[in-house]
CSV table of C-alpha atoms in Angstrom, one decimal:
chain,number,residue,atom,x,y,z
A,1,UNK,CA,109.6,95.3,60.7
A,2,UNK,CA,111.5,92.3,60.4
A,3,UNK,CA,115.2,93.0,62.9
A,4,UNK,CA,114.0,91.3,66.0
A,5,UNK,CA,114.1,93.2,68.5
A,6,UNK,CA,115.5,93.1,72.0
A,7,UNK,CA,113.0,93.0,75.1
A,8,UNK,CA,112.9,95.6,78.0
A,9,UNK,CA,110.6,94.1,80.9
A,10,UNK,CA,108.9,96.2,83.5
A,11,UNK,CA,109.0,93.8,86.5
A,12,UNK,CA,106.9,94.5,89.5
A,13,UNK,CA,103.1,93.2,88.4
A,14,UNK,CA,104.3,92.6,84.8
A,15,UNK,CA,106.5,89.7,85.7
A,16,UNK,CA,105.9,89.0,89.7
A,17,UNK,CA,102.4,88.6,91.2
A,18,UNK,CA,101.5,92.0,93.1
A,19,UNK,CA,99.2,90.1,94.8
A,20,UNK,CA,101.1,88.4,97.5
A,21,UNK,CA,101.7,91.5,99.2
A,22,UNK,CA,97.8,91.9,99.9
A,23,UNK,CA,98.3,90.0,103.6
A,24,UNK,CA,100.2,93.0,105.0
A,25,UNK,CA,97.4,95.2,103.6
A,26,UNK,CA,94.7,92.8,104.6
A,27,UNK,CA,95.8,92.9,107.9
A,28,UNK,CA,96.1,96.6,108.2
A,29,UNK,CA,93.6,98.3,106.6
A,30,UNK,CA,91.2,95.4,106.7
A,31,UNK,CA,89.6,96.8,103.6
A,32,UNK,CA,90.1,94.9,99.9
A,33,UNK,CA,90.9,97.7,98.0
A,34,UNK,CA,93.3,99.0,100.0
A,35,UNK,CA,96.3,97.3,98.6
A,36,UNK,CA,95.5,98.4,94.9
A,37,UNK,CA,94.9,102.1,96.3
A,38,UNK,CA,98.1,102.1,97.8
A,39,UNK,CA,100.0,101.0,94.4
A,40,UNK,CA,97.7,103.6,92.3
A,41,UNK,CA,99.1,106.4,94.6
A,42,UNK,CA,103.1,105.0,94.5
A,43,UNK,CA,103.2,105.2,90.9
A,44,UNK,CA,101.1,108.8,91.1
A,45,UNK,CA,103.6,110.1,93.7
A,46,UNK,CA,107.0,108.6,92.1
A,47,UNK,CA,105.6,110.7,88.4
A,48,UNK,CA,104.6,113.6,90.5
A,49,UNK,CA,108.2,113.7,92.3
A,50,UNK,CA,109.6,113.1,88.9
A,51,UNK,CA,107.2,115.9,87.2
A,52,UNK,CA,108.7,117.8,89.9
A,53,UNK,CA,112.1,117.1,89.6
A,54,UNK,CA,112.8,116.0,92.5
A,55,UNK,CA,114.1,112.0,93.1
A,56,UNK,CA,113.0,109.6,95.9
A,57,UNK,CA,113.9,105.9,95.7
A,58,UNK,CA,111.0,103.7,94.6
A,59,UNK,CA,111.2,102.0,98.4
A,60,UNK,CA,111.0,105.2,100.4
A,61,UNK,CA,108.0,106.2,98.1
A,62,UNK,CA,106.2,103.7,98.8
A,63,UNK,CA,107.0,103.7,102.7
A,64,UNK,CA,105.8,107.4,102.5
A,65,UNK,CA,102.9,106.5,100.3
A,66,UNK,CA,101.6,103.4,103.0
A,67,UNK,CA,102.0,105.6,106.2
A,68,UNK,CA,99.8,108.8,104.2
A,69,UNK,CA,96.7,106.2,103.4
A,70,UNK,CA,97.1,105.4,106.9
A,71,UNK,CA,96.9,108.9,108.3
A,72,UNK,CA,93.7,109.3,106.2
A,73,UNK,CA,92.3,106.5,108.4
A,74,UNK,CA,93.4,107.4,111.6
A,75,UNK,CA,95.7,104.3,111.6
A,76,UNK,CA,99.6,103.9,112.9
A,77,UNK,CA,102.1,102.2,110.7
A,78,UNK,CA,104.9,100.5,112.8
A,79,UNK,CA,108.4,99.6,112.1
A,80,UNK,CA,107.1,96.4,112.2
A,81,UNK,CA,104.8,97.1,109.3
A,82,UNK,CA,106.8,99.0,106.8
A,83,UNK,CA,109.1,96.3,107.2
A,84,UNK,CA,107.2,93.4,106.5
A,85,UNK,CA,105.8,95.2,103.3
A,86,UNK,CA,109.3,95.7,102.3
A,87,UNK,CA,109.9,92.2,102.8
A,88,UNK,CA,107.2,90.8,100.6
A,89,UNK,CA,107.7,93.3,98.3
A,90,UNK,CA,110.7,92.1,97.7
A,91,UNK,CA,110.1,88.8,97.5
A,92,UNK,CA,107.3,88.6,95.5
A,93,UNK,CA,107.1,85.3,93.6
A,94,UNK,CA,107.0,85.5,89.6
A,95,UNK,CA,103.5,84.5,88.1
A,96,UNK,CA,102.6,81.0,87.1
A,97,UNK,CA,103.9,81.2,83.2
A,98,UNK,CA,106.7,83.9,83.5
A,99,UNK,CA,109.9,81.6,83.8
A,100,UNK,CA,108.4,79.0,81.0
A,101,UNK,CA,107.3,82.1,79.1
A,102,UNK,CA,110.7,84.1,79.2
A,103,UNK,CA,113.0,80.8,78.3
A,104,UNK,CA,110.8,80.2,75.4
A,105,UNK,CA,111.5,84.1,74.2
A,106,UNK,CA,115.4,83.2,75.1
A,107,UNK,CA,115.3,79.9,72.9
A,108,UNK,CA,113.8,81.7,70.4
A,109,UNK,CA,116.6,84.1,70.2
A,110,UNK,CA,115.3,86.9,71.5
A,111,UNK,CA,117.5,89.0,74.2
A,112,UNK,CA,115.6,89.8,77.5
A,113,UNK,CA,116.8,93.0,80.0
A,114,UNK,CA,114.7,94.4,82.5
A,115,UNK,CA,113.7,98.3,83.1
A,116,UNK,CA,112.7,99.4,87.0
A,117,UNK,CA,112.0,101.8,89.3
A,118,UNK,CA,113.1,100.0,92.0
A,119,UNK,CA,116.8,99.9,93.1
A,120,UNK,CA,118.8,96.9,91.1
A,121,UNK,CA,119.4,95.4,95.0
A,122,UNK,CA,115.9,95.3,95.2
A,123,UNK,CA,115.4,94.1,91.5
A,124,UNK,CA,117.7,91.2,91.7
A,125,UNK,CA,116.9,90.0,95.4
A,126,UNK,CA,113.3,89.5,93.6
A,127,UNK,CA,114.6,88.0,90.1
A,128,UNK,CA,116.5,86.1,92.6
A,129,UNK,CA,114.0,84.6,94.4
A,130,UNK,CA,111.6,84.0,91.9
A,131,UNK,CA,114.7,81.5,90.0
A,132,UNK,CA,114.3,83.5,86.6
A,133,UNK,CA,117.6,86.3,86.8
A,134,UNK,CA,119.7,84.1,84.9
A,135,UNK,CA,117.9,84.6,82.1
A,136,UNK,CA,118.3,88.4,81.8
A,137,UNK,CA,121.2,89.4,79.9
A,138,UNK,CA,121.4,93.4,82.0
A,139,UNK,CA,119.0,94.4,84.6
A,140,UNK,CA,118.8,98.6,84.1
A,141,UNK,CA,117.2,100.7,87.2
A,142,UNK,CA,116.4,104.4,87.4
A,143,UNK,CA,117.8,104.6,90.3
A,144,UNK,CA,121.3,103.9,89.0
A,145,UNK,CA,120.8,106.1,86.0
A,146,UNK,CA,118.4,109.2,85.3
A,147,UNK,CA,116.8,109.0,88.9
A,148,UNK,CA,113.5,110.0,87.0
A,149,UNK,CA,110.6,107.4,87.5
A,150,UNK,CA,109.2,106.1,84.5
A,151,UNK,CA,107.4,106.7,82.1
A,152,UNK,CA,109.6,109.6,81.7
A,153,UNK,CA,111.4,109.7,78.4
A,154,UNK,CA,114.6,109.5,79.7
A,155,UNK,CA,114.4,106.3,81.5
A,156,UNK,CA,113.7,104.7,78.2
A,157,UNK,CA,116.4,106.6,76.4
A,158,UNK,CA,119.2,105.8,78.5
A,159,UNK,CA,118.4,102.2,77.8
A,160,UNK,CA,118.5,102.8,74.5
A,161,UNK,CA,121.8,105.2,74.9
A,162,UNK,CA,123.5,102.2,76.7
A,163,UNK,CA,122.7,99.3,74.5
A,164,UNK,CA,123.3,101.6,71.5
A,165,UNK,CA,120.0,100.9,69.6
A,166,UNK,CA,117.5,102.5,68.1
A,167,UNK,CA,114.3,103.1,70.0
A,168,UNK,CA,112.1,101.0,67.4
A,169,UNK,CA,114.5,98.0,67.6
A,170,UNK,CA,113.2,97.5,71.4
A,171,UNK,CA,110.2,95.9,72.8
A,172,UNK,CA,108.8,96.8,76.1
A,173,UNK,CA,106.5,94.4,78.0
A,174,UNK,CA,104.6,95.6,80.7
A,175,UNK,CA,101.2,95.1,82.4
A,176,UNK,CA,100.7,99.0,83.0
A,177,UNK,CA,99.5,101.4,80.4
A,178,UNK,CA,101.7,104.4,82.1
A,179,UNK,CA,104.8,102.5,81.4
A,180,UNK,CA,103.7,101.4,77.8
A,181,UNK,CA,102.8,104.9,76.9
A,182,UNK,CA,106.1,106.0,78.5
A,183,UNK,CA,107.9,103.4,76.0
A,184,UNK,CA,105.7,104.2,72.7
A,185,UNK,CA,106.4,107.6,73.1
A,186,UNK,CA,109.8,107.5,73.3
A,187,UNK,CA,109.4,105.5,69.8
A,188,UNK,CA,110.0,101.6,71.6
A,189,UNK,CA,107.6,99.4,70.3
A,190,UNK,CA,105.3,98.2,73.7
A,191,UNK,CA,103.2,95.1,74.7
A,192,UNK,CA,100.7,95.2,77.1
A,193,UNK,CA,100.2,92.1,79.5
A,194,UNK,CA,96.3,92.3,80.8
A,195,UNK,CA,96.9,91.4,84.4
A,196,UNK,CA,94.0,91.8,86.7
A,197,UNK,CA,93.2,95.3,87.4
A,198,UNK,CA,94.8,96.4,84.3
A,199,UNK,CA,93.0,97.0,80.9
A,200,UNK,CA,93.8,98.8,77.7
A,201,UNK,CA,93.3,102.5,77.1
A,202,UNK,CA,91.9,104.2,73.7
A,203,UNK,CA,94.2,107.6,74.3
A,204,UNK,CA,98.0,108.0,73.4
A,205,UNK,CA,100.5,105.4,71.9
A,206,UNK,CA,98.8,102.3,71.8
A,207,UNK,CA,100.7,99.0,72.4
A,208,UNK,CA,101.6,96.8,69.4
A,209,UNK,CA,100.5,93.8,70.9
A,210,UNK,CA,98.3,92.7,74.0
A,211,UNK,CA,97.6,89.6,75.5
A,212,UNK,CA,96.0,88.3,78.7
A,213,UNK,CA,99.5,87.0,79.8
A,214,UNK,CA,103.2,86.6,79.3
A,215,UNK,CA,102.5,84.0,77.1
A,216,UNK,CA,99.9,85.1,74.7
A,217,UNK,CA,102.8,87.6,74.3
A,218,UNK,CA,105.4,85.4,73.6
A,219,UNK,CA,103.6,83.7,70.9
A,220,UNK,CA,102.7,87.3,69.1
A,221,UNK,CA,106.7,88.1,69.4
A,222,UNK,CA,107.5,84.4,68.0
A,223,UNK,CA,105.1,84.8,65.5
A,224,UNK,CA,106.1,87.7,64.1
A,225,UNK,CA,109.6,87.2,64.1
A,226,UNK,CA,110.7,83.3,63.1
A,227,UNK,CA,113.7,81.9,64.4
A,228,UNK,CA,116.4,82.1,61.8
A,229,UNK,CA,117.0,78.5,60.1
């Protein structure tokens, strides 16, 4: 395949560190795995809604989602709480080699756009903060389009519908095997981003490239497709 092809990224864990949200947890819950519980079940809950067909916003999901693993733990969330998560979530910083990582993949030609569940207000106050939206050319959100959380196929075909490519002429990048499954199925060609917690899996569309990090990625992509002289 030698068109390069345009990049879709997913954002929260693939391009901003999940991580920094673990305080709020850490102080809640007081338990270490409580944080990455929490996350399993908002991605669960936002497919089942969507399996369902019914839409919630990515935000009040997760709201719903934190104030349930409370109530299994006989624990109170405040306003105080659910707002501080919100907060962070929103201003989680991008990891270490993201902004180097995507203005090597602009330089090299390559277009980059962004594919979310989360509201594009939410999206852009944490591309924002994290100094790398500038180097998106169109930031695409569910919520502004099929209200159906990924990795339903439609989320990925209306990016496709509104750019007016074909599916194989995009690449997704994501650090979540739900969305890259999502992706390859709706014929996008995927690469998985090995974040902690996150590993490949030997069932469904498998990505076409994986690497431990935004930049082992990169390189694959550059490799593969040369810069034109």
């Amino acid at each position: 395949m030698s068109e390069r092809p345009i990049i879709v990224f997913d954002v929260n864990e693939t391009l901003l560190d999940l991580d920094s949200i673990r305080p709020v947890f850490d102080r809640i819950f007081g338990d270490p795995a409580a944080m990455r519980l929490w996350f399993a079940d908002l991605i669960a809950y936002s497919e089942a809604l969507t399996l369902a067909g019914v839409y919630v916003p990515f935000t009040d999901i997760g709201g719903a989602v934190l104030r349930m693993l409370a109530a299994t733990r006989d624990l109170t969330i405040s306003d105080a709480d659910a707002a501080e998560l919100t907060d962070r979530f929103a201003t989680m910083p991008p990891h270490p080699e993201v902004p180097s990582a995507l203005r090597r993949l602009r330089d090299h030609g390559f277009r980059l756009f962004t594919l979310t569940d989360n509201t594009l207000a939410i999206s852009g106050r944490q591309l924002e903060r994290g100094g790398v939206i500038d180097l998106f050319e169109r930031r695409f959100s569910v919520d502004e389009t099929v209200k159906r959380h990924k990795p339903a196929r439609e989320a990925y075909q209306s990016v496709a519908a509104a750019l007016g490519l074909e599916p194989g002429n995009i690449c997704l990048i994501a650090s979540h095997v739900w969305d890259t499954i999502g992706a390859g199925a709706a014929g996008w060609q995927t690469a998985l981003i090995l974040r902690e917690g996150n590993a490949p899996l030997d069932v469904g569309p498998q990505p076409d490239y994986i690497g431990k990090d935004l930049d082992a990625i990169a390189d694959q992509l550059i490799e593969r497709y040369p810069a034109a002289s």
